[in-house]
Amino acid sequence: MRFEVDGAPLEVEPRPGQVLRTLLREQGIHSVKKGCDAGDCGACTVLLDGDPVHSCITPAHRLEGATVTTAAGLGTPEQPHPVQRAFVDAGGYQCGFCTAGFVVTATAIEGDDLPRELKGNLCRCTGYRSIGDAIHGVRNTSAQGLAGDSVAPPAAMRVVTGTEPYTLDATTTGLAHLKVLGSPHAHARIRSISTERALALDGVLAVLTHHDAPSTLFSTGRHQDRTDDPDDTRVLDEVLRFRGQRVAAVIAETVAIAERALQLIDVEYEVLPAVFDPAVAREPGAPLVHGDKGPASRILDPARNTVAEFHGRMGDVDAAVAASAASVSGVWSTARVAHAALETHATRGWLDRDGRLVLRTSSQVPFLVRDEIAHIFELDRDRVRVFTARVGGGFGGKQELLTEDIVTLAVLRTGRAVQYEFTREDEFAIAPGRHPMRVGVTVAADADGRLTALAVDQLMDTGAYGNHGVGVMFHSVHESVAVYRCANKRVDAQSVYTNNPPAGAFRGYGLGQVIFAIESAMDELARKLGIDPFEFRRRNAVVPGDALIVCDPDEEGDLAIASYGLDQCLDLAEQALDRSLTGPDGWRTGEGMALSMIATIAPRGHYADVAIQLLDDGTYLASVGTAEFGNGTTTVHAQLAATALGTTVDRIRIRQSDTDVTRYDTGAFGSAGVVVAGKALHHAALSLRRMIDERGTIPGLRAEGHHDGTPRSVAFNVHAFRVAVQPETGEVRILQSIQAADAGTVLNPEQLRGQVEGGTAQAIGSALYEEVVVRDGEVLTRTFRNYRVPQFADVPITEVLFAQTHDDLGPLGAKSMSEAPYNPVAPALANAIRDALGVRPTELPMSRDRLWRLARDAG
Ligand code: FES
């Protein structure tokens, strides 16, 4: 079959049933991305004879004589298409994995009905405002500038032309493919497993089972200190604790052969009793998920399915409630949510010429992956190299080791280069999501509106494994509680195993769920007292000089208010509210707000060692371990270095996220990319400048920087909404959305605005409709089509306002702002809906049917 791709003729015979996307990528055309393979996300969009199509559902055999144009065929980094230039000028992307598809779609747009024209393209990062700006020709970025300017990312032109390589955008000869047989049972033991029929299939290289896997227990969740998470996971285990857990893996010459071989594996299971409700799982007599584990696994109490728990007391909550002028008690619940990063998890592994293991992977934490792979397989760290190309979105979901371990086993067993790529269905069904929580809250106040009691009782479902089950639990009840000054506090929190799929790190790391409950309760208490909700927060939130106390005033910590912009955020959000906005006839209008506080760095150490060197041509090479996955740290790092060196960003090159060529970095999580690695780089660049001042411009001059992630400051966010709710349908329309953020010095206004808009859009999705539905341990929502992430048409413009603060702990006064914008959105929306309907929603998502029922029951 002959056709033309990006102006060049191509002759290739498609396999029966093959689609255009896989055919193009097999030909090394990587400007076409895989997001879903179901025609839902648009990452694979190409022009077919001038019309935009989703290449993942376009039969390849129809291409005879056709012309196909991908983003790379529209323009080059040197000579971009006007639409590509517009995306750069507008800052119309973050991770950029969706961008090639958006650019292609945008070239074919006629008219101005963007919600309709863009309904086939999803972006998980931006919140769409900057994409709309690109299409409307709005310029938001500058090509040059220093810290404080909206500099475009160094990779901008490559991203918009589809030429920036992501995890699997490389050609490796002799590549074998790995597919996994998932457990059909939520809890079972493998009685016997026979791989002979699968092995006999032509093209099958190996079939791996628990007999082949190392016995070392580990956690897929990665932290600086590996003991933060329980060692409860094996690469392949004899006991299966959730549906979809690996039973066996096939390595074969092609994906199709591997998939066929999976059906030839004969397994006899002993089905075990399962438990799906954490409240039941913690009771005596419940089936035990990890009853076989001993103290070495660091599970608090395997006999109660309890990974970790926390109980804190300060003062006397019950007495304070009894003596209060008003009190509110309630229980709030949140659903499992998917990260839905457009690039799925993937790893490609091989042995280099020296026999060293190399992993190219979609990770936020390449150094932590290297260390854990070395631990599991008893390899010397020097014998393992892990690196990332640009990663297509993370949101915490890639702070896990989900594909690297099984690829390592396959590479070591076969000696071949092996690739394992999650499907979109895998992302929903087996990749960890956000922890579902039930949160009981009691708050009470005196007649002056001073908080006298705050009690939180949190129960979270960590699923079948405890990855992040400890850290999320502690974090969820930390800043959410510490933000309020109150003499009487009580906190109980428990992280419990079930036979549901594992949960994991998600933007906000547990705070969002508990803040939803506390801020809802605070809103209700303000109502009871007849006090304006902004004023109620002003009376009760921490102020400079306050210790940040959960329940123990004597607890010495490294967290402090090094800068304070909460007062400004409250004022900015309140002043921006337009109270003249109302809904259509028959709709009820309401207004709501909420606040959040978050530590600027994760606790217990976060390290960055960086270097910067003056090169022969007068430019600088910065070496930073942090990965770039849309967090924008690369851009800000270049700005920080250029500012310190008194040069321009185009003279700073960043080499990053490769354990062989960059120095150690804990990783890109906990919003640490700017305040840890960025600060280390800023120091290094200042040192280099001093060296140049003293010795002259000598090529090869090099300086190093280090930061250990302590002490830590806090950042604040306030969100406010005006909404209209149709009580007869439960439909919510957002009339106004405002977020005020205290990010310290704003190093790149456009990029920071994008983080706030993207975080808000993601939070609106999980507040109103996103839910991974799990029944008896089985995930029912496995596609974008039935797990709805916000589309262009769904996301309102959010007015983003910045407090004017300077944080002495951050580089040039900056604070982190990646996770923070997510946290106040759901409670602000819930409070606005409560205001509109007169009844309070207590469950996330606040879906139409739930709101309709709520309105109906309230009459
Ligand atoms: Fe759109 Fe990341 S920039 S998915």
GROMACS .gro file of N, CA and C and ligand atoms in nm, residues 92-99 102 122-126 131 341-342 392-393 395 629, ligand 1:
model
   67
   92GLY      N    1   0.044   2.746   2.520
   92GLY     CA    2  -0.074   2.660   2.512
   92GLY      C    3  -0.053   2.515   2.547
   93TYR      N    4   0.036   2.488   2.636
   93TYR     CA    5   0.057   2.348   2.678
   93TYR      C    6   0.138   2.345   2.807
   94GLN      N    7   0.136   2.230   2.874
   94GLN     CA    8   0.226   2.209   2.989
   94GLN      C    9   0.314   2.086   2.962
   95CYS      N   10   0.257   1.965   2.984
   95CYS     CA   11   0.340   1.848   2.951
   95CYS      C   12   0.357   1.838   2.799
   96GLY      N   13   0.257   1.883   2.725
   96GLY     CA   14   0.265   1.888   2.580
   96GLY      C   15   0.231   1.759   2.509
   97PHE      N   16   0.189   1.657   2.584
   97PHE     CA   17   0.162   1.529   2.520
   97PHE      C   18   0.038   1.537   2.432
   98CYS      N   19  -0.054   1.625   2.467
   98CYS     CA   20  -0.175   1.643   2.386
   98CYS      C   21  -0.154   1.739   2.270
   99THR      N   22  -0.042   1.812   2.273
   99THR     CA   23  -0.030   1.932   2.190
   99THR      C   24  -0.023   1.903   2.041
  102PHE      N   25  -0.368   1.863   1.933
  102PHE     CA   26  -0.443   1.990   1.935
  102PHE      C   27  -0.403   2.079   1.817
  122LEU      N   28  -0.852   1.606   2.432
  122LEU     CA   29  -0.847   1.626   2.576
  122LEU      C   30  -0.710   1.678   2.617
  123CYS      N   31  -0.712   1.768   2.713
  123CYS     CA   32  -0.588   1.810   2.778
  123CYS      C   33  -0.609   1.798   2.928
  124ARG      N   34  -0.518   1.732   2.997
  124ARG     CA   35  -0.532   1.712   3.141
  124ARG      C   36  -0.457   1.819   3.220
  125CYS      N   37  -0.372   1.896   3.153
  125CYS     CA   38  -0.282   1.984   3.227
  125CYS      C   39  -0.326   2.130   3.233
  126THR      N   40  -0.375   2.184   3.123
  126THR     CA   41  -0.378   2.330   3.111
  126THR      C   42  -0.506   2.396   3.161
  131ILE      N   43  -0.499   2.716   2.560
  131ILE     CA   44  -0.522   2.657   2.427
  131ILE      C   45  -0.618   2.747   2.348
  341ALA      N   46  -0.332   1.115   3.327
  341ALA     CA   47  -0.226   1.179   3.247
  341ALA      C   48  -0.237   1.123   3.105
  342LEU      N   49  -0.215   1.210   3.007
  342LEU     CA   50  -0.238   1.165   2.869
  342LEU      C   51  -0.138   1.058   2.825
  392GLY      N   52   0.478   1.271   2.976
  392GLY     CA   53   0.349   1.328   2.939
  392GLY      C   54   0.249   1.334   3.052
  393GLY      N   55   0.281   1.410   3.155
  393GLY     CA   56   0.190   1.429   3.267
  393GLY      C   57   0.216   1.330   3.379
  395PHE      N   58   0.104   1.420   3.787
  395PHE     CA   59   0.007   1.449   3.894
  395PHE      C   60   0.025   1.354   4.013
  629PHE      N   61   0.768   1.703   3.342
  629PHE     CA   62   0.646   1.635   3.297
  629PHE      C   63   0.530   1.732   3.289
  860FES    FE1   64  -0.228   1.878   2.753
  860FES    FE2   65  -0.044   1.780   2.923
  860FES     S1   66  -0.045   1.969   2.815
  860FES     S2   67  -0.220   1.683   2.846
   0.00000   0.00000   0.00000
